Coordinates of C-alpha atoms in Angstrom, one line a residue:
X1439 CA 0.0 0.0 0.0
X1440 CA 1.4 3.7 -0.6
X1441 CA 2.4 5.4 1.9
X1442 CA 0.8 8.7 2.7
X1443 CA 1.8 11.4 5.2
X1444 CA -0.7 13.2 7.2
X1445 CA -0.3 16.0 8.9
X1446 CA -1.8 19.1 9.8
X1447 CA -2.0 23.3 8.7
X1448 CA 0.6 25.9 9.1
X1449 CA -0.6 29.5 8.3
X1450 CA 2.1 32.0 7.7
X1451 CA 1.6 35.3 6.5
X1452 CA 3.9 37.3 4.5
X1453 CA 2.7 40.5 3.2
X1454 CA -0.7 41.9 3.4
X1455 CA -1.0 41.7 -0.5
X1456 CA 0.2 38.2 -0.7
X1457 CA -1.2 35.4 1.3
X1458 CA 1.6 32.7 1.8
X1459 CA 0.5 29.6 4.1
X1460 CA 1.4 25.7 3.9
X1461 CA -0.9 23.1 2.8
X1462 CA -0.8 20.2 4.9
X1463 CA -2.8 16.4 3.2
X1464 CA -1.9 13.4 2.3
X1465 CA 1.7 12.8 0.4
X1466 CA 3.7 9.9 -0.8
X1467 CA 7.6 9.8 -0.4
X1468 CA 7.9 10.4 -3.9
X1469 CA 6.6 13.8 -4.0
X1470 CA 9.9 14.5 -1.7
X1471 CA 7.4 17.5 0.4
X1472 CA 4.9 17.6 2.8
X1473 CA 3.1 20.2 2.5
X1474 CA 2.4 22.6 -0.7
X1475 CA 2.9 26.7 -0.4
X1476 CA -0.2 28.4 -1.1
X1477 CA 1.2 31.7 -2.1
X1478 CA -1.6 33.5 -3.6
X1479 CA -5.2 33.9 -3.0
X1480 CA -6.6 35.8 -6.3
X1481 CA -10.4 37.4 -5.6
X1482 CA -12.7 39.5 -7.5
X1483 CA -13.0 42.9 -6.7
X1484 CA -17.1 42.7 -7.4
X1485 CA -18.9 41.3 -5.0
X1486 CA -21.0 38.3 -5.1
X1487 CA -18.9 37.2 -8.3
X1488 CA -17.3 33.4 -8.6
X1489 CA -14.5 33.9 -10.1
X1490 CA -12.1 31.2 -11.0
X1491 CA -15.2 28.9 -13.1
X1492 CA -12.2 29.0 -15.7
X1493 CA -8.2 29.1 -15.7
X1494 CA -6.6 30.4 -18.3
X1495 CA -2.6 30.2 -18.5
X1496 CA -1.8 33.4 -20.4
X1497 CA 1.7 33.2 -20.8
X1498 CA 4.0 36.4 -19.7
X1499 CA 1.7 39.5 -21.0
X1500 CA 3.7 41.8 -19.6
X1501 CA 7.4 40.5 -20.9
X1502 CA 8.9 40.3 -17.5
X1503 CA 10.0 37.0 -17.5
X1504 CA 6.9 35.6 -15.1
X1505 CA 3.8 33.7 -16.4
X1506 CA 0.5 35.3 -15.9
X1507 CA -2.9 34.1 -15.4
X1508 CA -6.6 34.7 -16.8
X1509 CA -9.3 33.8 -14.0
X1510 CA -13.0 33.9 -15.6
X1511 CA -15.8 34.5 -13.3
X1512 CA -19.4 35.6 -13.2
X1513 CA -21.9 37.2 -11.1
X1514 CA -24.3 35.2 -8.9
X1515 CA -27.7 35.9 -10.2
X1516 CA -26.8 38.0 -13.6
X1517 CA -26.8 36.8 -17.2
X1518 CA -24.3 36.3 -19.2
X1519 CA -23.4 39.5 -20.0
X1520 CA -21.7 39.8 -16.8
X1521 CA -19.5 37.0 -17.5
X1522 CA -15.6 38.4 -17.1
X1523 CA -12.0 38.2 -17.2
X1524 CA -9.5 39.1 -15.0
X1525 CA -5.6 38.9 -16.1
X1526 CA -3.5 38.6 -12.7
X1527 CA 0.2 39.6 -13.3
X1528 CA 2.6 36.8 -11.9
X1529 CA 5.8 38.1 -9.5
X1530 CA 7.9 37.1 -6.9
X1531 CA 5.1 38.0 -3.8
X1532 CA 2.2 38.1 -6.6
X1533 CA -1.0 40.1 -5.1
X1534 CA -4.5 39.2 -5.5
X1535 CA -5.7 42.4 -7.4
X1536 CA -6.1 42.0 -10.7
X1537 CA -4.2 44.0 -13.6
X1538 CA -6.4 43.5 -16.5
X1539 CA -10.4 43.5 -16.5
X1540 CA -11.6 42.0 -19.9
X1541 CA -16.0 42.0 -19.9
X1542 CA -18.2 39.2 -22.0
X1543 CA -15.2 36.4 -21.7
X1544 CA -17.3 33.4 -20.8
X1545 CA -15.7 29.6 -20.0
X1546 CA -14.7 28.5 -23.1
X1547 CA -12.1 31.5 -23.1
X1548 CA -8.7 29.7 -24.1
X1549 CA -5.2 30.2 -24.7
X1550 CA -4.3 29.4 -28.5
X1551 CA -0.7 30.1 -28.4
X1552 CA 1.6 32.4 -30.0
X1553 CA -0.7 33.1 -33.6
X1554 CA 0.7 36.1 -34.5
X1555 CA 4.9 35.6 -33.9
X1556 CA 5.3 38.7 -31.7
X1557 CA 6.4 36.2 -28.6
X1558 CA 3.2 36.4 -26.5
X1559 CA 0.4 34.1 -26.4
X1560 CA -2.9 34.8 -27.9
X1561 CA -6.3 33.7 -26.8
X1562 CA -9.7 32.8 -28.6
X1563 CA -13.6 32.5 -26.7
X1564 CA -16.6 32.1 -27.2
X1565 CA -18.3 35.6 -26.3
X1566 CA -21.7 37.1 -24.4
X1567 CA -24.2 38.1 -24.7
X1568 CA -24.4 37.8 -28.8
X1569 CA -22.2 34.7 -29.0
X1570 CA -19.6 34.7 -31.9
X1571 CA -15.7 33.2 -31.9
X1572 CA -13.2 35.9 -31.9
X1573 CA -9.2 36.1 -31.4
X1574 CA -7.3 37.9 -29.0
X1575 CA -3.8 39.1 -29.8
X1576 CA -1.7 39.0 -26.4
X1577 CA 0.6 41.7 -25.3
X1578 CA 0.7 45.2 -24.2
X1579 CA -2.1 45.7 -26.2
X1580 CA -4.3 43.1 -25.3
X1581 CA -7.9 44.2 -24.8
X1582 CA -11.1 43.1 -24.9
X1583 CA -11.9 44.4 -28.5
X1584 CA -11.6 41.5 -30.7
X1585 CA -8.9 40.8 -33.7
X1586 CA -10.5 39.0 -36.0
X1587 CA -13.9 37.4 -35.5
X1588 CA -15.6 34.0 -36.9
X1589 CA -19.2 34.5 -37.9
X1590 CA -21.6 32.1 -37.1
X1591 CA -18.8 29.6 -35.3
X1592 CA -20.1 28.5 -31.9
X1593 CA -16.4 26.5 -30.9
X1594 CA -14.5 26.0 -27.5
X1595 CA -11.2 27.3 -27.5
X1596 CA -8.1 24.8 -28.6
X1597 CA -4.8 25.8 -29.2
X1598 CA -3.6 26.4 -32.8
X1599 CA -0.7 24.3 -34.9
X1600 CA 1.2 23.9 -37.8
X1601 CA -0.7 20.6 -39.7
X1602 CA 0.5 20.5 -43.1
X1603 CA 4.3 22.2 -42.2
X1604 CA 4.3 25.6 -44.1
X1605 CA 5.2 27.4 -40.9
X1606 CA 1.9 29.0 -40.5
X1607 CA -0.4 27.8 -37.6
X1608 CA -3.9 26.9 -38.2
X1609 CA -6.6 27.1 -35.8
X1610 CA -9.3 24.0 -35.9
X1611 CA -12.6 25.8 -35.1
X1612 CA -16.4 23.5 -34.7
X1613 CA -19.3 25.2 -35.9
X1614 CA -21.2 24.7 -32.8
X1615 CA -19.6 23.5 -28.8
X1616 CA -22.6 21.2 -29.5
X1617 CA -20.3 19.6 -32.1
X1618 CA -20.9 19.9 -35.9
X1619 CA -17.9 20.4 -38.9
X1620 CA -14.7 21.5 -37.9
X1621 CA -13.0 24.3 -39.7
X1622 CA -9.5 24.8 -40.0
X1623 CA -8.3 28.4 -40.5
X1624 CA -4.7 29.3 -41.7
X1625 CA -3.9 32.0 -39.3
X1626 CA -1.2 34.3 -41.3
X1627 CA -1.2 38.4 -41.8
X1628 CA -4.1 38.2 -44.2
X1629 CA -6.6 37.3 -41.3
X1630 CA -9.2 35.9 -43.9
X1631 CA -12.4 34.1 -42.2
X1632 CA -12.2 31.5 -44.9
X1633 CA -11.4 27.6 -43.7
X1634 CA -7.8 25.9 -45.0
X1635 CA -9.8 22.5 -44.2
X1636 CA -13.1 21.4 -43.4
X1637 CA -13.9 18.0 -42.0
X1638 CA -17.6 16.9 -42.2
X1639 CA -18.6 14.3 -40.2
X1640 CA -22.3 13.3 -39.0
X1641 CA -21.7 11.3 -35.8
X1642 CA -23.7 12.8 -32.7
X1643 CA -21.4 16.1 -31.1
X1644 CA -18.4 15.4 -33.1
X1645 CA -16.6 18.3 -33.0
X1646 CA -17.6 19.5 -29.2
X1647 CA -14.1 18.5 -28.1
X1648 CA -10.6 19.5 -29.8
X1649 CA -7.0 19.1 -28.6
X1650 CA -3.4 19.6 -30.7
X1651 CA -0.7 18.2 -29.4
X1652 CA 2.3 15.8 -31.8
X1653 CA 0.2 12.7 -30.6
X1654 CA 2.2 10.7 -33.1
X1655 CA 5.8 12.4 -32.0
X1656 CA 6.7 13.0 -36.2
X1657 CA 7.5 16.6 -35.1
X1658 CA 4.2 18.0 -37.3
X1659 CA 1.3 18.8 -34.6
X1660 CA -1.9 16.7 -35.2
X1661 CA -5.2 17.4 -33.4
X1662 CA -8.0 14.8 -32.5
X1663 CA -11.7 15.4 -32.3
X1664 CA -14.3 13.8 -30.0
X1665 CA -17.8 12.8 -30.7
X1666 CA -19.9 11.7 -27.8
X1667 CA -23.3 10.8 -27.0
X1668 CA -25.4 7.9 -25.1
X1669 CA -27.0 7.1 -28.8
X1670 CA -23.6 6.5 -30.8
X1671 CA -20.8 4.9 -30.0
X1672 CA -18.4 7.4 -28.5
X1673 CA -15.1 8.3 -30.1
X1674 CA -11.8 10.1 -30.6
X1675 CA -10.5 10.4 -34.0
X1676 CA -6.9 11.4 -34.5
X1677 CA -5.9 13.5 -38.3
X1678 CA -2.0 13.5 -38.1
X1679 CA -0.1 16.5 -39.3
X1680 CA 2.7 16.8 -42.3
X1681 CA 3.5 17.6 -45.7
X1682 CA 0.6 15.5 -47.0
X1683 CA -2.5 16.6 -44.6
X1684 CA -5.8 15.8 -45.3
X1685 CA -9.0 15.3 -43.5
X1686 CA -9.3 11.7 -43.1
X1687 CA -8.9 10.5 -39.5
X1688 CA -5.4 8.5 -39.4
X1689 CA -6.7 6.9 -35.7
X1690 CA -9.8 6.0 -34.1
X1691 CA -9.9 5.1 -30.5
X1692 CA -13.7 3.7 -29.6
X1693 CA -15.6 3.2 -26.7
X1694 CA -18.5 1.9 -25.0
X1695 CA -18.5 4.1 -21.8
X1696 CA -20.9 7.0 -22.1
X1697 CA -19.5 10.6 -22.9
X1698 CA -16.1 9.3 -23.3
X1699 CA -13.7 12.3 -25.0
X1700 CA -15.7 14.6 -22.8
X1701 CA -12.3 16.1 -22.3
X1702 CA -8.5 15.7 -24.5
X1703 CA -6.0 16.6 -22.3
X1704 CA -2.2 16.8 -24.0
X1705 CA 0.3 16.3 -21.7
X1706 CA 4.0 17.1 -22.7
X1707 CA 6.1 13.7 -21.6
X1708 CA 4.5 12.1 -18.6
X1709 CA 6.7 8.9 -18.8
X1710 CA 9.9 10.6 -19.6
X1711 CA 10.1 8.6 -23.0
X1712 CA 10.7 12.0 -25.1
X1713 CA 7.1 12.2 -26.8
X1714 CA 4.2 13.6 -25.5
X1715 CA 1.2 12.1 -24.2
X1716 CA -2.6 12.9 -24.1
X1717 CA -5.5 12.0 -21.7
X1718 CA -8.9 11.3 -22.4
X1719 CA -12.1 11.9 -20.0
X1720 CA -15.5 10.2 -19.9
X1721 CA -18.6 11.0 -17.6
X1722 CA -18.9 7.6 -16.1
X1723 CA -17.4 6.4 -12.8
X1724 CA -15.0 4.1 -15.3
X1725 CA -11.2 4.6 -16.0
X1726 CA -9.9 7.8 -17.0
X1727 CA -6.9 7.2 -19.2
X1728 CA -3.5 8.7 -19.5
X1729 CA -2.3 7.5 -23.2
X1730 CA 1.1 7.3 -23.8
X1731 CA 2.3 8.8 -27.5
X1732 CA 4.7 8.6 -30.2
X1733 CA 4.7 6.5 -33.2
X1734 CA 3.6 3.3 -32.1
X1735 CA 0.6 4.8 -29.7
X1736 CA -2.6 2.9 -29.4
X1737 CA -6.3 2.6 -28.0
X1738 CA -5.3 1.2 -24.5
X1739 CA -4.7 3.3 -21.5
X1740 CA -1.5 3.1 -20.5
X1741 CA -1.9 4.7 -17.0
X1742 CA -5.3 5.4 -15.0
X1743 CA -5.7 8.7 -13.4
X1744 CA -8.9 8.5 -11.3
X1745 CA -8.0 5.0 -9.5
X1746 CA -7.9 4.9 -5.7
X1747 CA -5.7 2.7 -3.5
X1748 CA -8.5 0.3 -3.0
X1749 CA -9.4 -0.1 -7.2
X1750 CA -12.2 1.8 -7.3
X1751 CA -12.1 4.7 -9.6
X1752 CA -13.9 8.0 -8.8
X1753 CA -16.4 9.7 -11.2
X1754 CA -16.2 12.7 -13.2
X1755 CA -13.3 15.3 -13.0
X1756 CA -11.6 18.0 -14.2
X1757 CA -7.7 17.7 -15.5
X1758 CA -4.7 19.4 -16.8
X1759 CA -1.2 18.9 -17.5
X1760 CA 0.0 20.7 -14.8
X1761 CA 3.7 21.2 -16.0
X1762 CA 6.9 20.0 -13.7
X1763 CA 5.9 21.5 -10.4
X1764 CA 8.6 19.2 -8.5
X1765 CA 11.0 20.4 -11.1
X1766 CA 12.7 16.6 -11.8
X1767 CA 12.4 16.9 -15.6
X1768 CA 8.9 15.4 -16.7
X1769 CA 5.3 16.5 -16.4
X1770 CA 3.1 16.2 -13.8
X1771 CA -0.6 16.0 -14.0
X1772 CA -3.3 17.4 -11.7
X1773 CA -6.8 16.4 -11.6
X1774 CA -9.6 18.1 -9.6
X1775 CA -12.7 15.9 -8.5
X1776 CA -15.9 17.7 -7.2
X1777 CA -20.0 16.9 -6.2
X1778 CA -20.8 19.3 -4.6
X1779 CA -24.6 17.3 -3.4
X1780 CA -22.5 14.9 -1.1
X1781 CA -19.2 17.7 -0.3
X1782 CA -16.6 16.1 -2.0
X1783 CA -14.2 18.6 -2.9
X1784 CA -10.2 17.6 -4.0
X1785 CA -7.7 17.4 -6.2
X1786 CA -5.0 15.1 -7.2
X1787 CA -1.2 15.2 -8.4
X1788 CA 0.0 12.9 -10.1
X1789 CA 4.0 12.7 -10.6
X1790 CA 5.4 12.3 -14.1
X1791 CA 8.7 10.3 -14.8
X1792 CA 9.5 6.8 -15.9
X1793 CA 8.2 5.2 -12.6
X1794 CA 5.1 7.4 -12.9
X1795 CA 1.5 5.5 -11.9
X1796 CA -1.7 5.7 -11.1
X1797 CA -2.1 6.4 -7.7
X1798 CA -1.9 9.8 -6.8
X1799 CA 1.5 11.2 -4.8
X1800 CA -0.5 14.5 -3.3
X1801 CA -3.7 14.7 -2.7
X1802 CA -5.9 17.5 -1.2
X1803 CA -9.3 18.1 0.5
X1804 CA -11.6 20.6 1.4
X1805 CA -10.7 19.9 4.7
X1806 CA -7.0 20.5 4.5
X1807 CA -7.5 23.8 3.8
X1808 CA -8.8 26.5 6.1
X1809 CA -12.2 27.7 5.1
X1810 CA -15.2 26.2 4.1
X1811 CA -14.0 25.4 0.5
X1812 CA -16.9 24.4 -1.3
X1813 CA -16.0 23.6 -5.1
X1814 CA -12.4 23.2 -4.8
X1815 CA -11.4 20.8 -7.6
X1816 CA -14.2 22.1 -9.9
X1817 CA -11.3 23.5 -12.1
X1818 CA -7.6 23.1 -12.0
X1819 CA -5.0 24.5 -14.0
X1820 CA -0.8 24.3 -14.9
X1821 CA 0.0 27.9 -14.9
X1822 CA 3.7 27.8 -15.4
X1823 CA 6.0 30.2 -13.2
X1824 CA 3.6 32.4 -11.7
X1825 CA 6.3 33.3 -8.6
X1826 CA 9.6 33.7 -10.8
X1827 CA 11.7 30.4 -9.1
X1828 CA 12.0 28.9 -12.8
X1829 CA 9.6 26.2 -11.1
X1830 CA 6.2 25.4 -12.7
X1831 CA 3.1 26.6 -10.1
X1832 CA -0.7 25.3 -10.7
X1833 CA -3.7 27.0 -9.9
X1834 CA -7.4 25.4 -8.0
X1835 CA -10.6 27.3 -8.0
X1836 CA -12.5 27.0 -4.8
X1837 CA -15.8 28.9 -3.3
X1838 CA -15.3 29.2 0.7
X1839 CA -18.3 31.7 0.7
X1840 CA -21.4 32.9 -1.4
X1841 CA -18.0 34.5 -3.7
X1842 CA -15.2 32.4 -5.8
X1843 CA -11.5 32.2 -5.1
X1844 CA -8.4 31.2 -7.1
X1845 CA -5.7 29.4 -5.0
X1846 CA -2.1 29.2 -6.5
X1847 CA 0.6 26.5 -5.4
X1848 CA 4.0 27.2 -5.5
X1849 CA 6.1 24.1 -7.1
X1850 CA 9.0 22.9 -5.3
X1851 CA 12.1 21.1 -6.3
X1852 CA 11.5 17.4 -5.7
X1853 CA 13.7 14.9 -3.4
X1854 CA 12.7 11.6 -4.4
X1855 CA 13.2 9.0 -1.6
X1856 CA 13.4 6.0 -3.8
X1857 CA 16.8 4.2 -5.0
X1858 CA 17.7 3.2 -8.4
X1859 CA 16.6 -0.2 -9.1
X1860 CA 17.8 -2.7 -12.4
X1861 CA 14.0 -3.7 -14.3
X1862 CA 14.1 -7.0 -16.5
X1863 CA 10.6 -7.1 -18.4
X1864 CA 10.2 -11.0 -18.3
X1865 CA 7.0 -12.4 -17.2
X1866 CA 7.5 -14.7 -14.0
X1867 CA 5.0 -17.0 -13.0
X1868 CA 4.6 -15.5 -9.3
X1869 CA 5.9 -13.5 -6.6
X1870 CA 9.6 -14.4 -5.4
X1871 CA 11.4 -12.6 -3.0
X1872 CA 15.2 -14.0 -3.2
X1873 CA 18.2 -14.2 -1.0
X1874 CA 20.3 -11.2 -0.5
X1875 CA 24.2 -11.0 -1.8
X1876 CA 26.6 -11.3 -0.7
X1877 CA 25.3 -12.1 2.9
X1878 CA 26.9 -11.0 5.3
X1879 CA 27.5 -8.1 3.6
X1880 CA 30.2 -4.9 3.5
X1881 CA 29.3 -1.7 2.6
X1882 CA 26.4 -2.7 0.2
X1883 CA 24.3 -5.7 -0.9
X1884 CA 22.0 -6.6 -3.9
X1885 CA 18.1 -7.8 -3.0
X1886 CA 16.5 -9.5 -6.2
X1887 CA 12.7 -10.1 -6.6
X1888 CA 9.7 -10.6 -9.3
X1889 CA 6.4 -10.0 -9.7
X1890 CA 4.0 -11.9 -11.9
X1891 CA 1.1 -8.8 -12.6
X1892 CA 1.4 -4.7 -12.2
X1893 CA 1.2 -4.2 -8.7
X1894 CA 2.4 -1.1 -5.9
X1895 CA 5.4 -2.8 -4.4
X1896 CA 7.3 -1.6 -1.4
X1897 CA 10.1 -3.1 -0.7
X1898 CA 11.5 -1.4 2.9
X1899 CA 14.5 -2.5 5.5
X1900 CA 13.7 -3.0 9.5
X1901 CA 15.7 -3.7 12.4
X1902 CA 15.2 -7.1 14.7
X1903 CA 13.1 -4.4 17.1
X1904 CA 10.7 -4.2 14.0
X1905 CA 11.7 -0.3 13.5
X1906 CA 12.0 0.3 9.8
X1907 CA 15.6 1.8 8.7
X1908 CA 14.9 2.6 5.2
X1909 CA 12.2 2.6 2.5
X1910 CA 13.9 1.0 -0.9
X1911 CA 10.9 1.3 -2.9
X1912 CA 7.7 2.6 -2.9
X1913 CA 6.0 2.4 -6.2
X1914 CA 3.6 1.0 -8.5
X1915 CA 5.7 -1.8 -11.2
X1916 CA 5.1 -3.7 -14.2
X1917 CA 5.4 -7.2 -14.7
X1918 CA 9.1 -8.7 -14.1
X1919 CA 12.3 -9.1 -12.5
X1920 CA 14.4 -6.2 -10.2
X1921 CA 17.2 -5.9 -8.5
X1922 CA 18.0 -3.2 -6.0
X1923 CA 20.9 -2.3 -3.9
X1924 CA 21.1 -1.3 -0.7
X1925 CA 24.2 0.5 0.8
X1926 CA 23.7 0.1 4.5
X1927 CA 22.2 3.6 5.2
X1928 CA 19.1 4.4 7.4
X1929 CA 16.4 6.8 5.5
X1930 CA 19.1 10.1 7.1
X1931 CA 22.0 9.1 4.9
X1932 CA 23.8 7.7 7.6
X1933 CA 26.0 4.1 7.7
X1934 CA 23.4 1.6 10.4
X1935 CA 25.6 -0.5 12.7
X1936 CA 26.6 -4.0 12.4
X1937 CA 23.7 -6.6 13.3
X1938 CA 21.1 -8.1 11.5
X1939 CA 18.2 -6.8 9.8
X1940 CA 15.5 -8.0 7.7
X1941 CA 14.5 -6.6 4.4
X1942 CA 10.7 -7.2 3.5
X1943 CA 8.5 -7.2 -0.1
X1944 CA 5.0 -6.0 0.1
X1945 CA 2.1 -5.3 -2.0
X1946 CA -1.7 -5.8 -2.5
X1947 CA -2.0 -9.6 -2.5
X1948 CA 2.0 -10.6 -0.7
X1949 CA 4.0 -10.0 2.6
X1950 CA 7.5 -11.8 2.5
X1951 CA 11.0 -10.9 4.5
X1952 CA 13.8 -12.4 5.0
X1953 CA 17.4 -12.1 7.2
X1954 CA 20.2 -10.7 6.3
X1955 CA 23.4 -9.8 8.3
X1956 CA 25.9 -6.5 8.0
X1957 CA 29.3 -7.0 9.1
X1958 CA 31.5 -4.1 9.5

């Protein structure tokens, strides 16, 4: 079983513009910390406002080297011509006051990347009251008076790409967020409203969900399309970029649980093997799925992301890649899970890297926060360096009171606990836990052992008193043989005495130990 550390709240104050205090729940010894610094509180300045129903990372507006944030809210009670936007300026103590107001942005407000070459990123929405796409040029400039504007185009926001090469990015546009045909628009200096591409398709809501992303890792970008509905068969249809584009889907991944592509999440390089990776949501209390990319990707989910200790895997939920908040190298993944009818309000980290898994390695409540905190989970966001420590930060909306909040986490640089460890990807018959060598041993010694299914193994050192000395591993592994090495240090660093001690392998389904003797 993992191991989790509990522990309670530490409130410090820093400044009276910035709130700073230390979040106390439950974390594995991967995640290194135990407890995540809360170092911003963002509000809205109206009154009886929820702000924070969308996250927007918006990239540095402001050129001075720290990421920004666009928090959408809207007015309890008002229409949607009181939906708004508010750009928060990132810095080293950021304040809650917001720099830029923006009226009529609504939830499906996006960032779409740099479109225009001038080294800030750009944004696309639907808008309110008289819906209608429009683009958003980023910068010193940016405003709330539209670019250039889609007639008739009813689409959530999706980052744009290059699909066919030329150097120009396209934007892939559905007529309706109730799906329909999805437009592709070449983006370039003549700003025409006329589509590069269109791709028909009659399958219920195709087209309500988009993502780009190098799914394939070819080095073109490629986007994917989902159509769901409890009348079709749900699926997500992959149209891979390069010199030959076209609008015929390259990969289909179907499904039989209800509303799956409800969300398409890219995620940079989860698993550390140099291509990115995507997830894909459905509505059902079912398995959420982190798919790994790259050439040879396919239609079964690598790694869940909604699975508890115990196997059962929570509903509904709200995800995002979430960037490298412990700063190791490889992206992380946060996941916020709210219903609100029976209070459950929390979110999830998951730690990228070759030994990443499903079970979560932080995980957060309602009740490890101060506050009521209704809500918290209903959206999360990666909102790169909001603080200016070259470390990735995320961002959780939550509603303590009749008004919305926006809480920011400051990443940290990670300290993993776990040892290196030799993997061998045979497929043994069943679990074996095998004699130490050499034994007795001086300084070091090597402990061997397989597993016959994917499992969370810990494999942890005690004394003859029972007190354990050392955790060795601490992890969900695939099928096969390891072989880790212990050099005769306690979990400080420091050399244990001579004696014996017993070294034990546990999961799930197994308990076994055996002796072992150090002789100095």
């Amino acid at each position: 079983m993992r191991l989790y550390i509990k522990t309670f709240i530490l409130v410090i104050i820093f400044s009276a513009s910035a709130s700073a205090d230390w979040i106390k729940g439950s974390f594995t010894p991967e995640a290194g910390i135990d407890s995540l610094e809360r170092i911003a509180i963002l509000t809205d300045p109206v009154d009886s406002s929820n702000i924070g129903i969308k996250i927007v990372p918006a990239g540095d507006q402001n050129s001075d080297g720290i990421d920004d944030v666009i928090c959408i809210r809207s007015r309890l009670g008002f229409s949607a011509i009181d939906w708004y936007g508010y750009l928060f300026y990132g810095g080293v103590i950021p304040d809650s006051i917001p720099d830029k107001q923006f009226p009529r942005f609504t939830t499906l407000f996006g960032n779409i990347g740099d479109i225009n070459n001038d080294g800030v990123d750009d944004f696309s929405g639907l808008t309110a009251p008289i819906p209608q796409f429009e683009l958003y040029f980023g910068g010193s400039n940016f405003s709330d008076s539209s670019d250039l504007t889609f007639e008739n185009m009813l689409s959530q926001s999706t980052r744009a790409g290059d699909f066919n090469g030329d150097g120009i990015l396209e934007l892939p546009i559905s007529r309706s967020i109730n799906g329909d045909f999805v437009n592709i628009y070449r983006i370039d200096s003549l700003r025409d409203t006329i589509p590069e591409y269109v791709i028909p398709d009659t399958a219920t809501n195709f087209g309500q969900n988009l993502s780009v992303s190098d799914f394939n890792g070819d080095g073109f970008d490629d986007f994917a399309v989902a159509s769901y509905s409890n009348i079709d068969t749900p699926f997500v249809k992959f149209y891979f970029g390069g010199l030959d584009f076209d609008t015929i889907p390259d990969f289909i991944i179907k499904s039989t649980v209800p509303q799956f592509g409800a969300q398409i999440v890219p995620v940079k390089d989860f698993n550390g093997d140099g291509y990115s990776d995507f997830i894909i949501i459905n509505g059902a209390e079912q398995r959420h799925g982190l798919y790994f990319g790259g050439p040879l990707f396919d239609s079964i989910i690598d790694i869940p992301i909604n699975r508890l200790a115990n196997n059962v895997y929570f509903g509904s939920l709200i995800c995002d890649d979430a960037g490298d908040i412990n700063n190791d190298g490889y992206s992380d993944i946060i996941v916020g899970y709210t219903i609100i009818s029976q209070s459950v309000n929390e979110f999830f980290i998951y730690l990228g890297g070759p030994n990443g898994d499903s079970l979560a390695d932080i995980h957060i409540t309602s009740l490890d926060v101060p506050g009521n905190n209704s809500e918290m989970g209903s959206e999360v966001s990666g909102i790169g360096d909001f603080n200016g420590d070259v470390i990735d930060d995320i961002a959780v909306h939550a509603r303590p009171a009749l008004e919305g909040e926006v809480y920011i986490f400051a990443g940290w640089n990670s300290n993993p606990t776990d040892v290196a460890y030799e993997y061998e990807p045979n497929l043994p018959d069943n679990f074996d836990l095998s004699q130490n060598y050499p034994n007795p041993f001086n300084p070091s010694t090597t402990i061997e052992f397989q597993i016959p299914k994917r499992d969370r193994v810990s494999l942890s050192i005690y004394n003859t008193l029972g007190q354990k000395i050392r955790t060795l591993l601490n992890k969900e592994l695939s099928v096969g043989s390891y072989r880790v090495e212990w050099d005769g240090k306690n979990e400080g660093g420091q050399e244990v005495a001579s004696g014996v001690y017993l070294y034990k392998l546990e999961s799930d389904l197994i308990s076994v130990s055996k002796k072992m003797m150090l002789l100095k």
